[in-house]
Amino acid sequence: MEKAKKRKIGIIASVLLTILIIFGAIFATAVAATNARHEDTWKRVQRLGIIRWGVKADTRLFGLMNTKTAEPEGFDVDIAKALTIQMSRQSGVPMQADFTVVTSNTRIQLLKNANIDGFIATATITPEREKIIDFSDSYFRAGQSILVRRNSGIHSIRDLNNSRSTIIGVVGSNSVINVRKFAPKAHILALGDYGQAMAALRAGQGQALTTDNGILYGLATENPNYTVVGGTFTTEPYGIAYDNSQTEMVKQTNRALKTIIANGTYNRLIRKWFSNVPGLNWRTLEK
Ligand code: GLU
């Protein structure tokens, strides 16, 4: 064979080899990601000795970032810690709780990408969500309400059902979906998290902020010129979420939940987080 021809074949061969290596690497990465996504969560947390929980950082009382310690704090965070201890006992494998910040809008995607094992993040168990993720038994019952400026003249969601009103909420929460049924004529302004939503309310970009009553009471404690009005107009049972088909993880969670309720841990946490919240009857939250 001529030299030039040989060289040509050599170049083509090395190009093909490079392409093969690149595709191989892409394929291997995809397989690894798929495996991580489909590995049984209960097996994974025991193998790694860690449960990676998604929790809120924008939601006082449930999950709020303590800027001094850089640790999230709240009822959901404490429930995650208590469940981790209890699930370690159940399995005999020491496990630690690790926290990743989620928002209403990112929590399901982070779960689907296997960035977290589960989330405890003020999430309502809804039939739509149950199609794509698994939930534990309900661990908390909330209801949707509205937060308005004191003496605003707004007494309930009905007062906002007109085209002059804008109701502020958060993307990814079911509150912004539910509210359309109760005030179909109002405009909705959906923002990225509860910090931004509260800032928009204070700036007068809307007349009310809507989400669950517990979250609104949390916002009201740091914004005394604002108040929760009109009671609740939905029921929001919160669940602990995992990717779909995580049957054993859900079973272990429900077992751990029953234990922390029976041994008084649950009610101690209800008292810790909700007994000093004005307007909230924390006794009704006890189990
Ligand atoms: N519980 C409602 C939900 O799951 C609202 C609270 C939130 O935004 O997390 O969408």
PDB file of C-alpha atoms and ligand atoms in Angstrom:
ATOM      1  CA  MET A   1       0.000   0.000   0.000  1.00  0.00           C
ATOM      2  CA  GLU A   2       1.155   3.484  -0.687  1.00  0.00           C
ATOM      3  CA  LYS A   3       2.329   5.566   2.219  1.00  0.00           C
ATOM      4  CA  ALA A   4      -0.353   8.256   1.724  1.00  0.00           C
ATOM      5  CA  LYS A   5      -3.129   5.681   1.679  1.00  0.00           C
ATOM      6  CA  LYS A   6      -1.806   4.060   4.845  1.00  0.00           C
ATOM      7  CA  ARG A   7      -1.709   7.411   6.599  1.00  0.00           C
ATOM      8  CA  LYS A   8      -5.281   8.129   5.531  1.00  0.00           C
ATOM      9  CA  ILE A   9      -6.506   4.827   6.939  1.00  0.00           C
ATOM     10  CA  GLY A  10      -4.569   5.521  10.139  1.00  0.00           C
ATOM     11  CA  ILE A  11      -6.242   8.922  10.550  1.00  0.00           C
ATOM     12  CA  ILE A  12      -9.712   7.509   9.874  1.00  0.00           C
ATOM     13  CA  ALA A  13      -9.088   4.697  12.369  1.00  0.00           C
ATOM     14  CA  SER A  14      -7.993   7.075  15.119  1.00  0.00           C
ATOM     15  CA  VAL A  15     -10.957   9.398  14.465  1.00  0.00           C
ATOM     16  CA  LEU A  16     -13.321   6.427  14.702  1.00  0.00           C
ATOM     17  CA  LEU A  17     -11.624   5.254  17.886  1.00  0.00           C
ATOM     18  CA  THR A  18     -11.947   8.721  19.454  1.00  0.00           C
ATOM     19  CA  ILE A  19     -15.653   8.833  18.545  1.00  0.00           C
ATOM     20  CA  LEU A  20     -16.105   5.360  20.043  1.00  0.00           C
ATOM     21  CA  ILE A  21     -14.376   6.404  23.285  1.00  0.00           C
ATOM     22  CA  ILE A  22     -16.506   9.563  23.583  1.00  0.00           C
ATOM     23  CA  PHE A  23     -19.744   7.666  22.999  1.00  0.00           C
ATOM     24  CA  GLY A  24     -18.618   4.950  25.392  1.00  0.00           C
ATOM     25  CA  ALA A  25     -17.975   7.546  28.100  1.00  0.00           C
ATOM     26  CA  ILE A  26     -21.354   9.197  27.502  1.00  0.00           C
ATOM     27  CA  PHE A  27     -23.066   5.812  27.644  1.00  0.00           C
ATOM     28  CA  ALA A  28     -21.260   4.809  30.861  1.00  0.00           C
ATOM     29  CA  THR A  29     -22.195   8.114  32.543  1.00  0.00           C
ATOM     30  CA  ALA A  30     -25.819   7.697  31.489  1.00  0.00           C
ATOM     31  CA  VAL A  31     -25.896   4.126  32.820  1.00  0.00           C
ATOM     32  CA  ALA A  32     -24.363   5.236  36.129  1.00  0.00           C
ATOM     33  CA  ALA A  33     -26.932   8.030  36.479  1.00  0.00           C
ATOM     34  CA  THR A  34     -29.768   5.656  35.609  1.00  0.00           C
ATOM     35  CA  ASN A  35     -28.502   3.115  38.133  1.00  0.00           C
ATOM     36  CA  ALA A  36     -28.352   5.798  40.838  1.00  0.00           C
ATOM     37  CA  ARG A  37     -31.875   6.816  39.938  1.00  0.00           C
ATOM     38  CA  HIS A  38     -33.228   3.289  40.010  1.00  0.00           C
ATOM     39  CA  GLU A  39     -31.316   1.874  42.938  1.00  0.00           C
ATOM     40  CA  ASP A  40     -33.620   0.950  45.770  1.00  0.00           C
ATOM     41  CA  THR A  41     -33.503   3.957  48.139  1.00  0.00           C
ATOM     42  CA  TRP A  42     -33.685   1.892  51.335  1.00  0.00           C
ATOM     43  CA  LYS A  43     -30.710  -0.204  50.159  1.00  0.00           C
ATOM     44  CA  ARG A  44     -28.750   2.889  49.136  1.00  0.00           C
ATOM     45  CA  VAL A  45     -29.182   4.760  52.427  1.00  0.00           C
ATOM     46  CA  GLN A  46     -28.062   1.703  54.367  1.00  0.00           C
ATOM     47  CA  ARG A  47     -25.099   1.098  52.059  1.00  0.00           C
ATOM     48  CA  LEU A  48     -23.921   4.727  52.368  1.00  0.00           C
ATOM     49  CA  GLY A  49     -24.965   5.273  56.008  1.00  0.00           C
ATOM     50  CA  ILE A  50     -26.548   8.577  55.081  1.00  0.00           C
ATOM     51  CA  ILE A  51     -30.004   9.877  54.221  1.00  0.00           C
ATOM     52  CA  ARG A  52     -29.881  12.930  51.975  1.00  0.00           C
ATOM     53  CA  TRP A  53     -32.986  14.929  52.829  1.00  0.00           C
ATOM     54  CA  GLY A  54     -34.352  17.814  50.805  1.00  0.00           C
ATOM     55  CA  VAL A  55     -35.647  20.496  53.164  1.00  0.00           C
ATOM     56  CA  LYS A  56     -36.803  24.087  52.762  1.00  0.00           C
ATOM     57  CA  ALA A  57     -34.602  27.052  53.643  1.00  0.00           C
ATOM     58  CA  ASP A  58     -37.176  29.799  52.937  1.00  0.00           C
ATOM     59  CA  THR A  59     -39.963  28.647  55.249  1.00  0.00           C
ATOM     60  CA  ARG A  60     -39.866  29.785  58.883  1.00  0.00           C
ATOM     61  CA  LEU A  61     -41.184  27.126  61.327  1.00  0.00           C
ATOM     62  CA  PHE A  62     -40.658  24.272  58.813  1.00  0.00           C
ATOM     63  CA  GLY A  63     -37.280  24.822  57.161  1.00  0.00           C
ATOM     64  CA  LEU A  64     -35.394  28.083  57.438  1.00  0.00           C
ATOM     65  CA  MET A  65     -31.670  28.688  56.977  1.00  0.00           C
ATOM     66  CA  ASN A  66     -29.911  29.838  60.128  1.00  0.00           C
ATOM     67  CA  THR A  67     -27.430  32.232  58.546  1.00  0.00           C
ATOM     68  CA  LYS A  68     -25.066  32.035  61.566  1.00  0.00           C
ATOM     69  CA  THR A  69     -24.695  28.247  61.549  1.00  0.00           C
ATOM     70  CA  ALA A  70     -25.518  27.729  57.831  1.00  0.00           C
ATOM     71  CA  GLU A  71     -27.871  24.937  58.953  1.00  0.00           C
ATOM     72  CA  PRO A  72     -31.572  24.733  58.099  1.00  0.00           C
ATOM     73  CA  GLU A  73     -33.913  24.713  61.110  1.00  0.00           C
ATOM     74  CA  GLY A  74     -37.581  23.920  61.574  1.00  0.00           C
ATOM     75  CA  PHE A  75     -40.208  21.291  62.216  1.00  0.00           C
ATOM     76  CA  ASP A  76     -39.547  19.427  58.931  1.00  0.00           C
ATOM     77  CA  VAL A  77     -35.800  19.432  59.600  1.00  0.00           C
ATOM     78  CA  ASP A  78     -36.337  18.033  63.117  1.00  0.00           C
ATOM     79  CA  ILE A  79     -38.717  15.374  61.777  1.00  0.00           C
ATOM     80  CA  ALA A  80     -36.012  14.377  59.263  1.00  0.00           C
ATOM     81  CA  LYS A  81     -33.468  14.076  62.093  1.00  0.00           C
ATOM     82  CA  ALA A  82     -35.863  12.052  64.293  1.00  0.00           C
ATOM     83  CA  LEU A  83     -36.776   9.713  61.419  1.00  0.00           C
ATOM     84  CA  THR A  84     -33.110   9.180  60.542  1.00  0.00           C
ATOM     85  CA  ILE A  85     -32.352   8.130  64.135  1.00  0.00           C
ATOM     86  CA  GLN A  86     -35.386   5.846  64.178  1.00  0.00           C
ATOM     87  CA  MET A  87     -34.627   4.285  60.780  1.00  0.00           C
ATOM     88  CA  SER A  88     -31.045   3.614  61.921  1.00  0.00           C
ATOM     89  CA  ARG A  89     -32.479   1.723  64.886  1.00  0.00           C
ATOM     90  CA  GLN A  90     -34.845  -0.229  62.663  1.00  0.00           C
ATOM     91  CA  SER A  91     -32.099  -1.331  60.288  1.00  0.00           C
ATOM     92  CA  GLY A  92     -29.253  -1.687  62.778  1.00  0.00           C
ATOM     93  CA  VAL A  93     -27.135   0.436  60.394  1.00  0.00           C
ATOM     94  CA  PRO A  94     -25.931   3.806  61.748  1.00  0.00           C
ATOM     95  CA  MET A  95     -27.185   6.534  59.405  1.00  0.00           C
ATOM     96  CA  GLN A  96     -26.713  10.272  59.374  1.00  0.00           C
ATOM     97  CA  ALA A  97     -29.052  12.970  58.104  1.00  0.00           C
ATOM     98  CA  ASP A  98     -27.656  15.216  55.406  1.00  0.00           C
ATOM     99  CA  PHE A  99     -29.563  18.291  54.197  1.00  0.00           C
ATOM    100  CA  THR A 100     -29.964  19.807  50.753  1.00  0.00           C
ATOM    101  CA  VAL A 101     -31.972  22.969  50.231  1.00  0.00           C
ATOM    102  CA  VAL A 102     -35.034  22.579  48.016  1.00  0.00           C
ATOM    103  CA  THR A 103     -37.778  24.960  46.989  1.00  0.00           C
ATOM    104  CA  SER A 104     -41.366  24.196  46.095  1.00  0.00           C
ATOM    105  CA  ASN A 105     -40.262  24.226  42.475  1.00  0.00           C
ATOM    106  CA  THR A 106     -37.050  22.162  42.666  1.00  0.00           C
ATOM    107  CA  ARG A 107     -37.951  19.391  45.138  1.00  0.00           C
ATOM    108  CA  ILE A 108     -39.414  16.839  42.677  1.00  0.00           C
ATOM    109  CA  GLN A 109     -36.687  17.345  40.070  1.00  0.00           C
ATOM    110  CA  LEU A 110     -33.917  16.935  42.657  1.00  0.00           C
ATOM    111  CA  LEU A 111     -35.541  13.665  43.716  1.00  0.00           C
ATOM    112  CA  LYS A 112     -35.846  12.473  40.118  1.00  0.00           C
ATOM    113  CA  ASN A 113     -32.169  13.302  39.491  1.00  0.00           C
ATOM    114  CA  ALA A 114     -31.190  11.307  42.614  1.00  0.00           C
ATOM    115  CA  ASN A 115     -29.572  14.416  44.138  1.00  0.00           C
ATOM    116  CA  ILE A 116     -31.578  13.667  47.288  1.00  0.00           C
ATOM    117  CA  ASP A 117     -33.073  10.456  48.706  1.00  0.00           C
ATOM    118  CA  GLY A 118     -36.296  12.058  49.890  1.00  0.00           C
ATOM    119  CA  PHE A 119     -37.801  15.371  50.925  1.00  0.00           C
ATOM    120  CA  ILE A 120     -39.635  16.692  53.944  1.00  0.00           C
ATOM    121  CA  ALA A 121     -40.582  20.091  52.623  1.00  0.00           C
ATOM    122  CA  THR A 122     -44.153  21.209  53.404  1.00  0.00           C
ATOM    123  CA  ALA A 123     -45.316  19.059  50.500  1.00  0.00           C
ATOM    124  CA  THR A 124     -48.968  18.164  50.210  1.00  0.00           C
ATOM    125  CA  ILE A 125     -49.896  14.634  49.170  1.00  0.00           C
ATOM    126  CA  THR A 126     -51.903  15.184  45.965  1.00  0.00           C
ATOM    127  CA  PRO A 127     -53.187  12.667  43.382  1.00  0.00           C
ATOM    128  CA  GLU A 128     -51.164  14.443  40.638  1.00  0.00           C
ATOM    129  CA  ARG A 129     -47.906  14.154  42.573  1.00  0.00           C
ATOM    130  CA  GLU A 130     -48.681  10.553  43.550  1.00  0.00           C
ATOM    131  CA  LYS A 131     -48.500   9.655  39.864  1.00  0.00           C
ATOM    132  CA  ILE A 132     -44.785  10.468  39.781  1.00  0.00           C
ATOM    133  CA  ILE A 133     -43.493  10.154  43.354  1.00  0.00           C
ATOM    134  CA  ASP A 134     -44.242   8.093  46.493  1.00  0.00           C
ATOM    135  CA  PHE A 135     -45.478   9.587  49.761  1.00  0.00           C
ATOM    136  CA  SER A 136     -45.394   8.344  53.339  1.00  0.00           C
ATOM    137  CA  ASP A 137     -48.473   8.555  55.542  1.00  0.00           C
ATOM    138  CA  SER A 138     -49.374  12.148  56.277  1.00  0.00           C
ATOM    139  CA  TYR A 139     -47.242  13.638  59.069  1.00  0.00           C
ATOM    140  CA  PHE A 140     -48.914  17.072  59.357  1.00  0.00           C
ATOM    141  CA  ARG A 141     -52.213  18.653  58.386  1.00  0.00           C
ATOM    142  CA  ALA A 142     -52.222  22.206  57.058  1.00  0.00           C
ATOM    143  CA  GLY A 143     -54.729  24.237  55.078  1.00  0.00           C
ATOM    144  CA  GLN A 144     -54.398  27.032  52.556  1.00  0.00           C
ATOM    145  CA  SER A 145     -55.064  30.602  53.642  1.00  0.00           C
ATOM    146  CA  ILE A 146     -54.022  34.181  52.854  1.00  0.00           C
ATOM    147  CA  LEU A 147     -51.701  36.743  54.419  1.00  0.00           C
ATOM    148  CA  VAL A 148     -52.631  40.426  54.023  1.00  0.00           C
ATOM    149  CA  ARG A 149     -51.551  43.798  55.390  1.00  0.00           C
ATOM    150  CA  ARG A 150     -53.318  44.629  58.674  1.00  0.00           C
ATOM    151  CA  ASN A 151     -56.466  46.739  58.166  1.00  0.00           C
ATOM    152  CA  SER A 152     -56.386  46.047  54.430  1.00  0.00           C
ATOM    153  CA  GLY A 153     -60.154  45.535  54.357  1.00  0.00           C
ATOM    154  CA  ILE A 154     -59.574  42.017  52.979  1.00  0.00           C
ATOM    155  CA  HIS A 155     -61.221  39.445  55.231  1.00  0.00           C
ATOM    156  CA  SER A 156     -61.205  36.286  53.124  1.00  0.00           C
ATOM    157  CA  ILE A 157     -60.272  34.858  49.726  1.00  0.00           C
ATOM    158  CA  ARG A 158     -63.700  35.988  48.417  1.00  0.00           C
ATOM    159  CA  ASP A 159     -62.623  39.617  48.732  1.00  0.00           C
ATOM    160  CA  LEU A 160     -59.870  38.944  46.182  1.00  0.00           C
ATOM    161  CA  ASN A 161     -62.079  37.471  43.482  1.00  0.00           C
ATOM    162  CA  ASN A 162     -61.943  40.469  41.143  1.00  0.00           C
ATOM    163  CA  SER A 163     -59.690  41.649  38.335  1.00  0.00           C
ATOM    164  CA  ARG A 164     -58.202  44.447  40.489  1.00  0.00           C
ATOM    165  CA  SER A 165     -56.560  41.924  42.815  1.00  0.00           C
ATOM    166  CA  THR A 166     -53.211  40.211  42.477  1.00  0.00           C
ATOM    167  CA  ILE A 167     -52.467  37.210  44.674  1.00  0.00           C
ATOM    168  CA  ILE A 168     -48.811  36.326  45.209  1.00  0.00           C
ATOM    169  CA  GLY A 169     -47.561  32.750  45.569  1.00  0.00           C
ATOM    170  CA  VAL A 170     -44.639  30.464  44.816  1.00  0.00           C
ATOM    171  CA  VAL A 171     -43.948  28.441  41.660  1.00  0.00           C
ATOM    172  CA  GLY A 172     -44.265  24.693  42.205  1.00  0.00           C
ATOM    173  CA  SER A 173     -46.634  25.038  45.169  1.00  0.00           C
ATOM    174  CA  ASN A 174     -50.124  23.699  44.685  1.00  0.00           C
ATOM    175  CA  SER A 175     -51.367  26.894  46.394  1.00  0.00           C
ATOM    176  CA  VAL A 176     -51.043  28.858  43.140  1.00  0.00           C
ATOM    177  CA  ILE A 177     -53.119  26.183  41.393  1.00  0.00           C
ATOM    178  CA  ASN A 178     -55.792  25.866  44.136  1.00  0.00           C
ATOM    179  CA  VAL A 179     -56.263  29.612  44.391  1.00  0.00           C
ATOM    180  CA  ARG A 180     -57.571  29.786  40.821  1.00  0.00           C
ATOM    181  CA  LYS A 181     -60.635  27.828  41.943  1.00  0.00           C
ATOM    182  CA  PHE A 182     -61.338  30.134  44.865  1.00  0.00           C
ATOM    183  CA  ALA A 183     -60.585  33.475  43.215  1.00  0.00           C
ATOM    184  CA  PRO A 184     -60.771  32.815  39.453  1.00  0.00           C
ATOM    185  CA  LYS A 185     -60.925  36.509  38.551  1.00  0.00           C
ATOM    186  CA  ALA A 186     -57.753  37.533  40.391  1.00  0.00           C
ATOM    187  CA  HIS A 187     -54.302  37.796  38.815  1.00  0.00           C
ATOM    188  CA  ILE A 188     -51.644  35.408  40.134  1.00  0.00           C
ATOM    189  CA  LEU A 189     -47.998  36.388  40.589  1.00  0.00           C
ATOM    190  CA  ALA A 190     -45.896  33.249  41.172  1.00  0.00           C
ATOM    191  CA  LEU A 191     -42.312  33.810  42.381  1.00  0.00           C
ATOM    192  CA  GLY A 192     -39.310  31.590  43.091  1.00  0.00           C
ATOM    193  CA  ASP A 193     -39.509  31.179  46.856  1.00  0.00           C
ATOM    194  CA  TYR A 194     -41.281  32.477  49.967  1.00  0.00           C
ATOM    195  CA  GLY A 195     -38.632  35.146  50.609  1.00  0.00           C
ATOM    196  CA  GLN A 196     -39.279  36.684  47.206  1.00  0.00           C
ATOM    197  CA  ALA A 197     -43.048  36.297  47.602  1.00  0.00           C
ATOM    198  CA  MET A 198     -43.013  38.142  50.947  1.00  0.00           C
ATOM    199  CA  ALA A 199     -40.793  40.901  49.522  1.00  0.00           C
ATOM    200  CA  ALA A 200     -43.296  41.334  46.663  1.00  0.00           C
ATOM    201  CA  LEU A 201     -46.211  41.582  49.111  1.00  0.00           C
ATOM    202  CA  ARG A 202     -44.376  44.207  51.148  1.00  0.00           C
ATOM    203  CA  ALA A 203     -43.564  46.114  47.958  1.00  0.00           C
ATOM    204  CA  GLY A 204     -47.268  46.221  47.093  1.00  0.00           C
ATOM    205  CA  GLN A 205     -47.042  44.005  44.019  1.00  0.00           C
ATOM    206  CA  GLY A 206     -50.141  42.177  45.212  1.00  0.00           C
ATOM    207  CA  GLN A 207     -52.821  42.395  47.891  1.00  0.00           C
ATOM    208  CA  ALA A 208     -52.282  38.956  49.420  1.00  0.00           C
ATOM    209  CA  LEU A 209     -49.821  36.092  49.671  1.00  0.00           C
ATOM    210  CA  THR A 210     -51.302  32.623  49.563  1.00  0.00           C
ATOM    211  CA  THR A 211     -49.959  29.297  50.822  1.00  0.00           C
ATOM    212  CA  ASP A 212     -50.529  27.011  53.811  1.00  0.00           C
ATOM    213  CA  ASN A 213     -51.549  28.583  57.116  1.00  0.00           C
ATOM    214  CA  GLY A 214     -48.468  27.314  59.012  1.00  0.00           C
ATOM    215  CA  ILE A 215     -46.102  28.912  56.493  1.00  0.00           C
ATOM    216  CA  LEU A 216     -48.105  32.166  56.591  1.00  0.00           C
ATOM    217  CA  TYR A 217     -47.968  32.254  60.409  1.00  0.00           C
ATOM    218  CA  GLY A 218     -44.207  31.860  60.104  1.00  0.00           C
ATOM    219  CA  LEU A 219     -44.036  34.855  57.754  1.00  0.00           C
ATOM    220  CA  ALA A 220     -46.362  36.883  60.019  1.00  0.00           C
ATOM    221  CA  THR A 221     -44.064  36.414  63.042  1.00  0.00           C
ATOM    222  CA  GLU A 222     -41.333  38.374  61.273  1.00  0.00           C
ATOM    223  CA  ASN A 223     -43.713  40.823  59.544  1.00  0.00           C
ATOM    224  CA  PRO A 224     -46.005  42.118  62.307  1.00  0.00           C
ATOM    225  CA  ASN A 225     -47.876  44.460  59.942  1.00  0.00           C
ATOM    226  CA  TYR A 226     -49.261  41.418  58.151  1.00  0.00           C
ATOM    227  CA  THR A 227     -51.907  38.987  59.340  1.00  0.00           C
ATOM    228  CA  VAL A 228     -53.524  35.691  58.333  1.00  0.00           C
ATOM    229  CA  VAL A 229     -57.241  36.118  57.619  1.00  0.00           C
ATOM    230  CA  GLY A 230     -60.326  34.117  56.666  1.00  0.00           C
ATOM    231  CA  GLY A 231     -59.326  30.688  57.997  1.00  0.00           C
ATOM    232  CA  THR A 232     -58.371  27.849  55.664  1.00  0.00           C
ATOM    233  CA  PHE A 233     -60.081  27.019  52.384  1.00  0.00           C
ATOM    234  CA  THR A 234     -58.335  23.700  51.563  1.00  0.00           C
ATOM    235  CA  THR A 235     -56.851  20.797  53.512  1.00  0.00           C
ATOM    236  CA  GLU A 236     -53.181  20.061  52.895  1.00  0.00           C
ATOM    237  CA  PRO A 237     -51.927  16.770  54.323  1.00  0.00           C
ATOM    238  CA  TYR A 238     -48.111  16.845  54.230  1.00  0.00           C
ATOM    239  CA  GLY A 239     -46.199  13.728  53.225  1.00  0.00           C
ATOM    240  CA  ILE A 240     -42.571  12.655  53.108  1.00  0.00           C
ATOM    241  CA  ALA A 241     -41.667  12.088  49.474  1.00  0.00           C
ATOM    242  CA  TYR A 242     -39.481   9.550  47.670  1.00  0.00           C
ATOM    243  CA  ASP A 243     -39.055   8.624  44.043  1.00  0.00           C
ATOM    244  CA  ASN A 244     -41.728   6.330  42.711  1.00  0.00           C
ATOM    245  CA  SER A 245     -41.737   2.606  43.529  1.00  0.00           C
ATOM    246  CA  GLN A 246     -39.645   3.083  46.693  1.00  0.00           C
ATOM    247  CA  THR A 247     -41.929   0.710  48.577  1.00  0.00           C
ATOM    248  CA  GLU A 248     -39.465  -0.363  51.275  1.00  0.00           C
ATOM    249  CA  MET A 249     -38.348   3.216  52.033  1.00  0.00           C
ATOM    250  CA  VAL A 250     -41.983   4.267  52.429  1.00  0.00           C
ATOM    251  CA  LYS A 251     -42.676   1.247  54.661  1.00  0.00           C
ATOM    252  CA  GLN A 252     -39.659   1.991  56.876  1.00  0.00           C
ATOM    253  CA  THR A 253     -40.630   5.674  57.055  1.00  0.00           C
ATOM    254  CA  ASN A 254     -44.200   4.911  58.097  1.00  0.00           C
ATOM    255  CA  ARG A 255     -42.905   2.529  60.748  1.00  0.00           C
ATOM    256  CA  ALA A 256     -40.470   5.168  62.053  1.00  0.00           C
ATOM    257  CA  LEU A 257     -43.209   7.817  61.981  1.00  0.00           C
ATOM    258  CA  LYS A 258     -45.513   5.631  64.097  1.00  0.00           C
ATOM    259  CA  THR A 259     -42.700   5.117  66.619  1.00  0.00           C
ATOM    260  CA  ILE A 260     -41.838   8.809  66.984  1.00  0.00           C
ATOM    261  CA  ILE A 261     -45.534   9.572  67.476  1.00  0.00           C
ATOM    262  CA  ALA A 262     -45.923   6.779  70.069  1.00  0.00           C
ATOM    263  CA  ASN A 263     -42.787   7.763  72.037  1.00  0.00           C
ATOM    264  CA  GLY A 264     -43.727  11.443  72.308  1.00  0.00           C
ATOM    265  CA  THR A 265     -41.017  12.832  70.019  1.00  0.00           C
ATOM    266  CA  TYR A 266     -43.585  14.091  67.509  1.00  0.00           C
ATOM    267  CA  ASN A 267     -45.619  16.073  70.047  1.00  0.00           C
ATOM    268  CA  ARG A 268     -42.435  17.469  71.599  1.00  0.00           C
ATOM    269  CA  LEU A 269     -41.506  18.878  68.178  1.00  0.00           C
ATOM    270  CA  ILE A 270     -45.022  20.278  67.641  1.00  0.00           C
ATOM    271  CA  ARG A 271     -44.711  22.096  70.968  1.00  0.00           C
ATOM    272  CA  LYS A 272     -41.153  23.266  70.196  1.00  0.00           C
ATOM    273  CA  TRP A 273     -42.077  24.872  66.872  1.00  0.00           C
ATOM    274  CA  PHE A 274     -45.722  25.900  67.171  1.00  0.00           C
ATOM    275  CA  SER A 275     -46.571  26.633  70.817  1.00  0.00           C
ATOM    276  CA  ASN A 276     -45.451  30.270  70.625  1.00  0.00           C
ATOM    277  CA  VAL A 277     -47.031  31.183  67.300  1.00  0.00           C
ATOM    278  CA  PRO A 278     -49.754  33.800  67.788  1.00  0.00           C
ATOM    279  CA  GLY A 279     -53.073  32.787  66.207  1.00  0.00           C
ATOM    280  CA  LEU A 280     -52.145  29.121  65.828  1.00  0.00           C
ATOM    281  CA  ASN A 281     -53.810  26.562  68.096  1.00  0.00           C
ATOM    282  CA  TRP A 282     -50.884  24.146  68.366  1.00  0.00           C
ATOM    283  CA  ARG A 283     -52.891  21.704  70.482  1.00  0.00           C
ATOM    284  CA  THR A 284     -54.898  20.765  67.391  1.00  0.00           C
ATOM    285  CA  LEU A 285     -51.652  19.735  65.675  1.00  0.00           C
ATOM    286  CA  GLU A 286     -50.711  17.121  68.277  1.00  0.00           C
ATOM    287  CA  LYS A 287     -51.042  13.453  67.382  1.00  0.00           C
TER     288      LYS A 287
HETATM  289  N1  GLU B   1     -48.267  22.435  50.714  1.00  0.00           N
HETATM  290  C1  GLU B   1     -48.256  23.141  49.479  1.00  0.00           C
HETATM  291  C2  GLU B   1     -47.512  22.371  48.416  1.00  0.00           C
HETATM  292  O1  GLU B   1     -47.077  21.275  48.641  1.00  0.00           O
HETATM  293  C3  GLU B   1     -47.722  24.543  49.603  1.00  0.00           C
HETATM  294  C4  GLU B   1     -46.480  24.697  50.375  1.00  0.00           C
HETATM  295  C5  GLU B   1     -45.225  24.690  49.544  1.00  0.00           C
HETATM  296  O2  GLU B   1     -45.075  25.545  48.648  1.00  0.00           O
HETATM  297  O3  GLU B   1     -44.397  23.826  49.795  1.00  0.00           O
HETATM  298  O4  GLU B   1     -47.393  22.788  47.311  1.00  0.00           O
END
